[in-house]
Amino acid sequence: MNRAVPYLRRTVQALSFCFLLYLIIQTAFPLELKIPVDLYLRLDPFIGIISLFTQKEIILRMLPALGVLLLVFIFGNFFCGWFCPMGTTIDFFDRILFREKKRPKPLDDRSLRRFRYGVFIFALITGLMAFQVMYLLDPISLITRTMVISFYPPAIYIYNHLLPQIQALLPRNPVILSSIPLPLFKVNLLIFLFFIIILALGVIRKRFWCRYLCPLGTLFSISSRFRIFRRSVTDECTHCQKCVRECPVGAIPEETPEQYRQEDCVSCFKCLECPPKAVSFGFASPQLKTVDGVTLSRRYVLGSFAFGLASSLVIKTNPLQSESGLKNNRLIRPPGSLPEEKFVSVCTGCGECLKVCPNNALQSTFLEAGLAGLYTPRLVPRIGYCEEFCNFCGRVCPTEAIRPVTIEEKRLLQIGVAHIDKTRCIAWDTDKICLVCNEQCSYQAIVGDDKKRPIIKEEKCTGCGICENKCPVDGESAIIVHSSGVQKKLKPEPNNNHQG
Amino acid sequence: MKGAAAAAALPLLSNQLPFYESLAHAATESDLVIAKGGSPTQLLQAAMTPLGGMSRFVKKGQRVVIKANIAWARTPEQACTNNPELTMALIKMCYEAGAKRVAIWDHTCDNYQFTFSRSGLKEAGQKAGADVFSGHGRNVYKQVEIPKAKKLKTAEILRDVLESDVFINFPIPKQHFATELTLGMKNLIGIVWDMEQLHKIDLHQCIADINTLRKPDLVVMDAFRILTTNGPKGPGKTEDPGEVIVSTDIVAVDAYGAAFFKNPKTGKPFKPEEIKFVKHAYDLGLGEIDLSKVRMKKVSAT
């Protein structure tokens, strides 16, 4: 039975990863899946804690994460070794790409192991300072973002190229189906590189990221200190060092393999492959004591604390930050978003909304929203517009940075206002009849004057950007949506937004 | 102009139908049939009979393409998209006539997933056994020359429309702020890839130019309920003429359809000549604009 455990674990890992992919694929029209498509993010207690700090209220959607934390508290850290999709990816690439070098002397990684506690303290402090950049290191948010932004467009690209061949296999349709419009994201290369660097760290040590950096792993480490599902070793141990070598997180010290650091153990059960069968797992009373643990000196904790505090303050006072938001009138947030300052602190940058947006209208920011707003969603109308009867982004946001709004509410939410550049507009500049914007406007906010030139009724404009998107003028549109600052509720008019 | 004049003069010279090449068509009673009073299915049945029935247009084993209007994410009651019941009836009629496959196409303006579901036309089309396709991918278009065009010399057109055996234009008349009205010919804008670019060239002429590319084998105008304000996207005021108009002459259909709407300047129903693209199409010899020269027949469906 013990021999089957590694295979079982690998199968569970693969299934977990495939399930994440399935959920990401299902994060699309018509969004009718019974389970929430952002399930993994909702189960992530690190996101739960930090969003609790940044939003300063309990987010109901994140409550399942508490359950996970509780389970880890009792059974120890089972998440990293069995379910984490990022861990699965790292395990897979470590296995196929890297061989761990034999070292003459045991590597003393205590300072590295201490490092992630520093990162974690830093994260908590910046979280308390309402600054969300630490989400960049959260593994669930990271893998979702990477999949959506870096790997989803190439997948569609390949699909479109194989479409004729796929169609040829289907006898029913003599026509070729439309290819899927290629989703585009400006920051894809950056996110891809970050992902590759994390995988490449495996060359130094297996699961380098998980052992020394991952903040979610650190949180699980802290919680699984008192686990009651524990490893025990009988006297039959021959000090053969097999378990020491096999342990993917190096939780078993060489000198005393009968002990282990329960907080680092990811419950992979590789040590069960013990030649004298001395190792077993079972329920036992919790132990506070651990071997060869990291010592967090007061100086180290205070140092991380101060560094986090200073960094948040420096970033908050960076001109990029103060120029973002209200002062950048091209920074249009999705309908239902929290006010700008709160939005950047609550958004995890997971990319769920970018994936679900049917028109590829939501784009990931780079520095447009300041350093604190890295990888947050913004509406870029020239790439895509906000679909009238769609409220998907609010429905998939795990931290409710984009509040879930009903279709009726959304259709009365003003996220921006369109403005016409009369020197470039076809109808204003020439005597041709154009009025594409009037024709496309869902809210009848663009009317034509007696010479069939467009005029904007600001009180009806929601800033959806369909006019900017469809404007036939080459290059930049002749009608441009500017952010309205704070999202405003429009007055319903009988002829305007009546439902039917 | 010469061709158009000849076409106009022909009915005077012979008793045979002028617009159809085949003699088989001489058996039909009229060129343009208007059915009124009844359910959409009844209307279509009633309208098609005097025209010679669907079997005149669809032969056994043929592939049929219907260009419907599914451009906007609006519900059927808002009359911005085709009537689902009529759509189903039309598809079924094609299959009854022996069609091998019926495909419905549109290059939607709103996101196709939303237009297809909100208009109820994907469901209706599939229920009736048709494939409902959206032209959101450039790969389904083909760059073609338009030899008879005056301004739009080349365009990317839906391949399936060009290559199918039978092509049915299935428009819904609507008020349209830029071109006054959306009628049968304007419906064909939805077979073009670069729709918005046409506005830059000369919309009215482009509409006529595209219609020179392939003459529809049949035009079925869905005037069961029409949109009279805030067109083409609506929502706006609607009227219920409860009519279905069928013909093979798209200009005649549009000439008839124009009269559903009042010209805001004159306060009277639109004359066909007041819609520039109808006039342009007539000038290109695409059909008859003068309804007095068309053999019209009004039938009651009940």
GROMACS .gro file of N, CA, C and O in nm, chain A residues 29 163 172-181 358-359 385 387-390 392 411 426 432-436 438-444 447-449 452 466 470-474 495-496 498-500, chain B residues 63 72-75 77-78 101 105 108-111 113-114 117-118 129-131 133-140 160 176-178 180 186 196-197 199-201 203-204 230-236 276:
model
  392
   29PHE      N    1  -1.846   3.277  -2.099
   29PHE     CA    2  -1.987   3.270  -2.132
   29PHE      C    3  -2.029   3.124  -2.144
   29PHE      O    4  -1.955   3.046  -2.202
  163LEU      N    5  -0.795   2.467  -3.643
  163LEU     CA    6  -0.939   2.460  -3.668
  163LEU      C    7  -0.975   2.388  -3.798
  163LEU      O    8  -1.063   2.302  -3.798
  172ARG      N    9  -2.009   1.641  -4.029
  172ARG     CA   10  -2.137   1.708  -4.043
  172ARG      C   11  -2.127   1.845  -4.111
  172ARG      O   12  -2.210   1.882  -4.193
  173ASN      N   13  -2.024   1.918  -4.077
  173ASN     CA   14  -2.019   2.056  -4.124
  173ASN      C   15  -1.926   2.075  -4.243
  173ASN      O   16  -1.806   2.061  -4.229
  174PRO      N   17  -1.981   2.106  -4.356
  174PRO     CA   18  -1.892   2.135  -4.467
  174PRO      C   19  -1.829   2.274  -4.457
  174PRO      O   20  -1.739   2.306  -4.533
  175VAL      N   21  -1.877   2.356  -4.365
  175VAL     CA   22  -1.816   2.489  -4.351
  175VAL      C   23  -1.717   2.489  -4.236
  175VAL      O   24  -1.720   2.404  -4.150
  176ILE      N   25  -1.633   2.589  -4.238
  176ILE     CA   26  -1.538   2.606  -4.129
  176ILE      C   27  -1.597   2.703  -4.029
  176ILE      O   28  -1.648   2.808  -4.066
  177LEU      N   29  -1.591   2.666  -3.904
  177LEU     CA   30  -1.643   2.754  -3.799
  177LEU      C   31  -1.554   2.878  -3.786
  177LEU      O   32  -1.436   2.874  -3.820
  178SER      N   33  -1.613   2.982  -3.733
  178SER     CA   34  -1.534   3.102  -3.705
  178SER      C   35  -1.425   3.071  -3.604
  178SER      O   36  -1.448   3.000  -3.507
  179SER      N   37  -1.308   3.124  -3.628
  179SER     CA   38  -1.203   3.111  -3.528
  179SER      C   39  -1.238   3.204  -3.411
  179SER      O   40  -1.316   3.297  -3.425
  180ILE      N   41  -1.181   3.174  -3.298
  180ILE     CA   42  -1.208   3.256  -3.180
  180ILE      C   43  -1.121   3.382  -3.187
  180ILE      O   44  -1.002   3.371  -3.210
  181PRO      N   45  -1.180   3.500  -3.167
  181PRO     CA   46  -1.096   3.619  -3.168
  181PRO      C   47  -0.984   3.605  -3.065
  181PRO      O   48  -1.010   3.569  -2.950
  358PRO      N   49  -1.615   3.875  -2.210
  358PRO     CA   50  -1.641   3.815  -2.342
  358PRO      C   51  -1.578   3.892  -2.457
  358PRO      O   52  -1.565   3.838  -2.567
  359ASN      N   53  -1.542   4.018  -2.433
  359ASN     CA   54  -1.489   4.097  -2.544
  359ASN      C   55  -1.341   4.129  -2.529
  359ASN      O   56  -1.291   4.217  -2.598
  385TYR      N   57  -1.514   4.631  -2.574
  385TYR     CA   58  -1.605   4.717  -2.498
  385TYR      C   59  -1.678   4.634  -2.394
  385TYR      O   60  -1.676   4.511  -2.398
  387GLU      N   61  -1.974   4.465  -2.251
  387GLU     CA   62  -2.098   4.412  -2.309
  387GLU      C   63  -2.218   4.448  -2.221
  387GLU      O   64  -2.212   4.437  -2.099
  388GLU      N   65  -2.326   4.490  -2.288
  388GLU     CA   66  -2.441   4.545  -2.216
  388GLU      C   67  -2.503   4.448  -2.115
  388GLU      O   68  -2.531   4.484  -2.002
  389PHE      N   69  -2.523   4.325  -2.155
  389PHE     CA   70  -2.595   4.232  -2.068
  389PHE      C   71  -2.500   4.135  -2.000
  389PHE      O   72  -2.529   4.016  -1.988
  390CYS      N   73  -2.385   4.183  -1.960
  390CYS     CA   74  -2.284   4.097  -1.899
  390CYS      C   75  -2.245   4.156  -1.764
  390CYS      O   76  -2.221   4.277  -1.753
  392PHE      N   77  -2.029   3.946  -1.569
  392PHE     CA   78  -1.948   3.832  -1.531
  392PHE      C   79  -1.830   3.869  -1.441
  392PHE      O   80  -1.796   3.794  -1.349
  411ARG      N   81  -2.637   4.822  -1.589
  411ARG     CA   82  -2.675   4.903  -1.704
  411ARG      C   83  -2.700   5.049  -1.666
  411ARG      O   84  -2.716   5.135  -1.753
  426ILE      N   85  -1.557   6.138  -3.859
  426ILE     CA   86  -1.593   6.139  -4.001
  426ILE      C   87  -1.712   6.230  -4.027
  426ILE      O   88  -1.713   6.310  -4.120
  432LYS      N   89  -1.965   6.306  -4.492
  432LYS     CA   90  -2.013   6.169  -4.505
  432LYS      C   91  -2.107   6.132  -4.390
  432LYS      O   92  -2.098   6.188  -4.282
  433ILE      N   93  -2.192   6.034  -4.416
  433ILE     CA   94  -2.279   5.984  -4.311
  433ILE      C   95  -2.210   5.866  -4.245
  433ILE      O   96  -2.176   5.769  -4.310
  434CYS      N   97  -2.185   5.878  -4.116
  434CYS     CA   98  -2.117   5.767  -4.048
  434CYS      C   99  -2.207   5.712  -3.938
  434CYS      O  100  -2.277   5.613  -3.956
  435LEU      N  101  -2.207   5.780  -3.825
  435LEU     CA  102  -2.293   5.746  -3.712
  435LEU      C  103  -2.286   5.601  -3.666
  435LEU      O  104  -2.384   5.545  -3.620
  436VAL      N  105  -2.170   5.540  -3.683
  436VAL     CA  106  -2.152   5.405  -3.629
  436VAL      C  107  -2.175   5.409  -3.478
  436VAL      O  108  -2.239   5.322  -3.420
  438ASN      N  109  -2.361   5.605  -3.298
  438ASN     CA  110  -2.503   5.616  -3.265
  438ASN      C  111  -2.573   5.482  -3.282
  438ASN      O  112  -2.653   5.440  -3.200
  439GLU      N  113  -2.536   5.415  -3.389
  439GLU     CA  114  -2.597   5.286  -3.420
  439GLU      C  115  -2.562   5.182  -3.314
  439GLU      O  116  -2.644   5.100  -3.274
  440GLN      N  117  -2.435   5.187  -3.266
  440GLN     CA  118  -2.389   5.085  -3.175
  440GLN      C  119  -2.428   5.112  -3.030
  440GLN      O  120  -2.435   5.019  -2.950
  441CYS      N  121  -2.451   5.237  -2.995
  441CYS     CA  122  -2.473   5.271  -2.854
  441CYS      C  123  -2.593   5.196  -2.798
  441CYS      O  124  -2.702   5.200  -2.853
  442SER      N  125  -2.569   5.126  -2.688
  442SER     CA  126  -2.675   5.044  -2.629
  442SER      C  127  -2.769   5.127  -2.544
  442SER      O  128  -2.876   5.080  -2.507
  443TYR      N  129  -2.727   5.246  -2.508
  443TYR     CA  130  -2.802   5.321  -2.409
  443TYR      C  131  -2.864   5.448  -2.469
  443TYR      O  132  -2.910   5.534  -2.397
  444GLN      N  133  -2.858   5.460  -2.599
  444GLN     CA  134  -2.909   5.578  -2.670
  444GLN      C  135  -2.852   5.706  -2.614
  444GLN      O  136  -2.921   5.807  -2.598
  447VAL      N  137  -2.684   6.079  -2.994
  447VAL     CA  138  -2.789   6.113  -3.090
  447VAL      C  139  -2.726   6.187  -3.207
  447VAL      O  140  -2.613   6.235  -3.197
  448GLY      N  141  -2.797   6.194  -3.317
  448GLY     CA  142  -2.746   6.267  -3.431
  448GLY      C  143  -2.815   6.402  -3.440
  448GLY      O  144  -2.932   6.414  -3.404
  449ASP      N  145  -2.743   6.504  -3.483
  449ASP     CA  146  -2.809   6.633  -3.503
  449ASP      C  147  -2.873   6.635  -3.642
  449ASP      O  148  -2.877   6.534  -3.711
  452LYS      N  149  -2.685   6.486  -3.920
  452LYS     CA  150  -2.643   6.349  -3.890
  452LYS      C  151  -2.500   6.343  -3.836
  452LYS      O  152  -2.419   6.262  -3.877
  466ILE      N  153  -1.840   5.097  -2.640
  466ILE     CA  154  -1.869   5.032  -2.768
  466ILE      C  155  -1.847   5.131  -2.883
  466ILE      O  156  -1.802   5.094  -2.991
  470LYS      N  157  -1.590   5.060  -3.192
  470LYS     CA  158  -1.637   5.038  -3.329
  470LYS      C  159  -1.607   5.156  -3.421
  470LYS      O  160  -1.629   5.145  -3.541
  471CYS      N  161  -1.561   5.268  -3.369
  471CYS     CA  162  -1.535   5.386  -3.452
  471CYS      C  163  -1.443   5.349  -3.568
  471CYS      O  164  -1.334   5.297  -3.548
  472PRO      N  165  -1.486   5.374  -3.691
  472PRO     CA  166  -1.408   5.329  -3.806
  472PRO      C  167  -1.284   5.414  -3.839
  472PRO      O  168  -1.212   5.381  -3.932
  473VAL      N  169  -1.261   5.520  -3.763
  473VAL     CA  170  -1.142   5.602  -3.787
  473VAL      C  171  -1.016   5.519  -3.759
  473VAL      O  172  -1.012   5.444  -3.662
  474ASP      N  173  -0.917   5.531  -3.846
  474ASP     CA  174  -0.794   5.454  -3.828
  474ASP      C  175  -0.721   5.497  -3.701
  474ASP      O  176  -0.724   5.613  -3.663
  495ASN      N  177  -3.730   5.549  -2.159
  495ASN     CA  178  -3.691   5.503  -2.293
  495ASN      C  179  -3.546   5.458  -2.297
  495ASN      O  180  -3.499   5.410  -2.399
  496ASN      N  181  -3.478   5.476  -2.187
  496ASN     CA  182  -3.336   5.449  -2.188
  496ASN      C  183  -3.306   5.304  -2.156
  496ASN      O  184  -3.281   5.222  -2.242
  498HIS      N  185  -3.489   5.068  -2.002
  498HIS     CA  186  -3.596   4.978  -1.957
  498HIS      C  187  -3.567   4.837  -2.005
  498HIS      O  188  -3.520   4.813  -2.115
  499GLN      N  189  -3.598   4.750  -1.916
  499GLN     CA  190  -3.567   4.609  -1.941
  499GLN      C  191  -3.679   4.548  -2.023
  499GLN      O  192  -3.794   4.581  -2.008
  500GLY      N  193  -3.645   4.456  -2.106
  500GLY     CA  194  -3.752   4.390  -2.182
  500GLY      C  195  -3.698   4.306  -2.292
  500GLY      O  196  -3.580   4.304  -2.316
  563ARG      N  197  -2.762   2.295  -5.038
  563ARG     CA  198  -2.722   2.362  -4.914
  563ARG      C  199  -2.781   2.502  -4.915
  563ARG      O  200  -2.764   2.576  -5.011
  572TRP      N  201  -2.808   4.224  -3.274
  572TRP     CA  202  -2.806   4.290  -3.143
  572TRP      C  203  -2.854   4.199  -3.032
  572TRP      O  204  -2.937   4.112  -3.054
  573ALA      N  205  -2.806   4.226  -2.914
  573ALA     CA  206  -2.847   4.148  -2.797
  573ALA      C  207  -2.979   4.202  -2.745
  573ALA      O  208  -2.986   4.268  -2.642
  574ARG      N  209  -3.084   4.177  -2.822
  574ARG     CA  210  -3.217   4.223  -2.783
  574ARG      C  211  -3.313   4.105  -2.785
  574ARG      O  212  -3.289   4.006  -2.853
  575THR      N  213  -3.421   4.120  -2.710
  575THR     CA  214  -3.518   4.010  -2.704
  575THR      C  215  -3.610   4.017  -2.826
  575THR      O  216  -3.623   4.122  -2.889
  577GLU      N  217  -3.924   4.042  -2.853
  577GLU     CA  218  -4.033   4.140  -2.844
  577GLU      C  219  -3.986   4.279  -2.884
  577GLU      O  220  -4.066   4.364  -2.923
  578GLN      N  221  -3.858   4.305  -2.874
  578GLN     CA  222  -3.807   4.439  -2.905
  578GLN      C  223  -3.790   4.461  -3.054
  578GLN      O  224  -3.755   4.570  -3.097
  601ARG      N  225  -2.885   2.083  -4.593
  601ARG     CA  226  -2.839   2.152  -4.474
  601ARG      C  227  -2.882   2.298  -4.481
  601ARG      O  228  -2.874   2.361  -4.586
  605TRP      N  229  -2.656   3.253  -4.083
  605TRP     CA  230  -2.535   3.329  -4.057
  605TRP      C  231  -2.569   3.471  -4.017
  605TRP      O  232  -2.664   3.528  -4.067
  608THR      N  233  -2.247   3.949  -3.612
  608THR     CA  234  -2.321   4.028  -3.514
  608THR      C  235  -2.245   4.156  -3.478
  608THR      O  236  -2.123   4.164  -3.493
  609CYS      N  237  -2.320   4.254  -3.427
  609CYS     CA  238  -2.258   4.379  -3.381
  609CYS      C  239  -2.221   4.367  -3.234
  609CYS      O  240  -2.109   4.391  -3.194
  610ASP      N  241  -2.320   4.327  -3.152
  610ASP     CA  242  -2.288   4.296  -3.012
  610ASP      C  243  -2.218   4.161  -3.012
  610ASP      O  244  -2.213   4.091  -3.113
  611ASN      N  245  -2.166   4.122  -2.896
  611ASN     CA  246  -2.098   3.993  -2.884
  611ASN      C  247  -2.193   3.880  -2.925
  611ASN      O  248  -2.306   3.874  -2.879
  613GLN      N  249  -2.226   3.572  -2.857
  613GLN     CA  250  -2.284   3.482  -2.757
  613GLN      C  251  -2.408   3.544  -2.694
  613GLN      O  252  -2.507   3.476  -2.670
  614PHE      N  253  -2.400   3.675  -2.672
  614PHE     CA  254  -2.514   3.743  -2.611
  614PHE      C  255  -2.627   3.764  -2.712
  614PHE      O  256  -2.743   3.749  -2.677
  617SER      N  257  -2.806   3.427  -2.769
  617SER     CA  258  -2.890   3.375  -2.662
  617SER      C  259  -3.008   3.468  -2.634
  617SER      O  260  -3.120   3.423  -2.616
  618ARG      N  261  -2.983   3.600  -2.631
  618ARG     CA  262  -3.093   3.691  -2.597
  618ARG      C  263  -3.200   3.697  -2.704
  618ARG      O  264  -3.318   3.714  -2.675
  629GLY      N  265  -3.337   2.251  -3.661
  629GLY     CA  266  -3.240   2.166  -3.730
  629GLY      C  267  -3.135   2.240  -3.810
  629GLY      O  268  -3.058   2.179  -3.885
  630ALA      N  269  -3.127   2.371  -3.794
  630ALA     CA  270  -3.029   2.447  -3.872
  630ALA      C  271  -2.902   2.468  -3.789
  630ALA      O  272  -2.903   2.456  -3.667
  631ASP      N  273  -2.793   2.498  -3.857
  631ASP     CA  274  -2.672   2.541  -3.789
  631ASP      C  275  -2.678   2.692  -3.778
  631ASP      O  276  -2.704   2.760  -3.878
  633PHE      N  277  -2.460   3.009  -3.723
  633PHE     CA  278  -2.318   3.045  -3.723
  633PHE      C  279  -2.300   3.194  -3.704
  633PHE      O  280  -2.380   3.274  -3.751
  634SER      N  281  -2.189   3.227  -3.638
  634SER     CA  282  -2.155   3.368  -3.625
  634SER      C  283  -2.026   3.395  -3.699
  634SER      O  284  -1.934   3.314  -3.697
  635GLY      N  285  -2.022   3.508  -3.763
  635GLY     CA  286  -1.902   3.542  -3.841
  635GLY      C  287  -1.803   3.625  -3.762
  635GLY      O  288  -1.755   3.726  -3.811
  636HIS      N  289  -1.769   3.581  -3.641
  636HIS     CA  290  -1.677   3.662  -3.561
  636HIS      C  291  -1.531   3.631  -3.589
  636HIS      O  292  -1.443   3.695  -3.535
  637GLY      N  293  -1.505   3.530  -3.670
  637GLY     CA  294  -1.365   3.498  -3.703
  637GLY      C  295  -1.336   3.530  -3.848
  637GLY      O  296  -1.416   3.501  -3.936
  638ARG      N  297  -1.222   3.589  -3.871
  638ARG     CA  298  -1.192   3.635  -4.006
  638ARG      C  299  -1.175   3.517  -4.103
  638ARG      O  300  -1.183   3.533  -4.224
  639ASN      N  301  -1.150   3.397  -4.048
  639ASN     CA  302  -1.123   3.283  -4.135
  639ASN      C  303  -1.244   3.239  -4.216
  639ASN      O  304  -1.229   3.163  -4.310
  640VAL      N  305  -1.365   3.282  -4.179
  640VAL     CA  306  -1.481   3.237  -4.254
  640VAL      C  307  -1.516   3.334  -4.368
  640VAL      O  308  -1.616   3.317  -4.435
  660ASP      N  309  -1.947   3.116  -4.693
  660ASP     CA  310  -2.061   3.027  -4.704
  660ASP      C  311  -2.174   3.090  -4.785
  660ASP      O  312  -2.247   3.021  -4.856
  676HIS      N  313  -3.358   5.340  -3.894
  676HIS     CA  314  -3.214   5.345  -3.879
  676HIS      C  315  -3.172   5.491  -3.892
  676HIS      O  316  -3.202   5.554  -3.993
  677PHE      N  317  -3.106   5.542  -3.791
  677PHE     CA  318  -3.081   5.686  -3.793
  677PHE      C  319  -2.989   5.729  -3.907
  677PHE      O  320  -3.012   5.829  -3.973
  678ALA      N  321  -2.887   5.651  -3.935
  678ALA     CA  322  -2.789   5.694  -4.034
  678ALA      C  323  -2.841   5.677  -4.176
  678ALA      O  324  -2.821   5.764  -4.261
  680GLU      N  325  -3.171   5.613  -4.259
  680GLU     CA  326  -3.317   5.626  -4.250
  680GLU      C  327  -3.383   5.493  -4.215
  680GLU      O  328  -3.456   5.482  -4.119
  686LYS      N  329  -2.979   4.635  -4.665
  686LYS     CA  330  -2.890   4.672  -4.555
  686LYS      C  331  -2.854   4.549  -4.472
  686LYS      O  332  -2.749   4.544  -4.410
  696GLU      N  333  -1.777   4.831  -4.020
  696GLU     CA  334  -1.772   4.972  -3.983
  696GLU      C  335  -1.699   5.056  -4.087
  696GLU      O  336  -1.723   5.174  -4.102
  697GLN      N  337  -1.607   4.990  -4.160
  697GLN     CA  338  -1.529   5.064  -4.259
  697GLN      C  339  -1.619   5.119  -4.371
  697GLN      O  340  -1.584   5.218  -4.435
  699HIS      N  341  -1.886   5.270  -4.352
  699HIS     CA  342  -1.935   5.404  -4.318
  699HIS      C  343  -1.836   5.511  -4.364
  699HIS      O  344  -1.872   5.624  -4.388
  700LYS      N  345  -1.711   5.471  -4.369
  700LYS     CA  346  -1.608   5.567  -4.407
  700LYS      C  347  -1.610   5.594  -4.557
  700LYS      O  348  -1.570   5.701  -4.602
  701ILE      N  349  -1.652   5.495  -4.634
  701ILE     CA  350  -1.647   5.509  -4.779
  701ILE      C  351  -1.770   5.586  -4.826
  701ILE      O  352  -1.762   5.702  -4.863
  703LEU      N  353  -2.176   5.484  -4.716
  703LEU     CA  354  -2.259   5.373  -4.669
  703LEU      C  355  -2.364   5.331  -4.770
  703LEU      O  356  -2.379   5.214  -4.804
  704HIS      N  357  -2.437   5.430  -4.822
  704HIS     CA  358  -2.548   5.397  -4.913
  704HIS      C  359  -2.500   5.324  -5.038
  704HIS      O  360  -2.557   5.224  -5.080
  730ASN      N  361  -3.544   5.468  -3.255
  730ASN     CA  362  -3.417   5.426  -3.194
  730ASN      C  363  -3.349   5.312  -3.267
  730ASN      O  364  -3.275   5.234  -3.209
  731GLY      N  365  -3.376   5.301  -3.395
  731GLY     CA  366  -3.313   5.192  -3.470
  731GLY      C  367  -3.168   5.222  -3.497
  731GLY      O  368  -3.125   5.336  -3.485
  732PRO      N  369  -3.089   5.121  -3.532
  732PRO     CA  370  -3.128   4.982  -3.549
  732PRO      C  371  -3.118   4.900  -3.420
  732PRO      O  372  -3.163   4.787  -3.417
  733LYS      N  373  -3.060   4.957  -3.316
  733LYS     CA  374  -3.033   4.873  -3.199
  733LYS      C  375  -3.148   4.873  -3.100
  733LYS      O  376  -3.166   4.778  -3.026
  734GLY      N  377  -3.226   4.982  -3.101
  734GLY     CA  378  -3.335   4.989  -3.006
  734GLY      C  379  -3.283   4.996  -2.863
  734GLY      O  380  -3.165   5.022  -2.843
  735PRO      N  381  -3.359   4.965  -2.764
  735PRO     CA  382  -3.503   4.941  -2.776
  735PRO      C  383  -3.579   5.071  -2.806
  735PRO      O  384  -3.537   5.178  -2.762
  736GLY      N  385  -3.686   5.059  -2.881
  736GLY     CA  386  -3.764   5.176  -2.915
  736GLY      C  387  -3.909   5.136  -2.931
  736GLY      O  388  -3.950   5.031  -2.881
  776LYS      N  389  -3.169   5.627  -4.998
  776LYS     CA  390  -3.067   5.638  -5.102
  776LYS      C  391  -3.016   5.503  -5.151
  776LYS      O  392  -2.993   5.485  -5.270
   0.00000   0.00000   0.00000
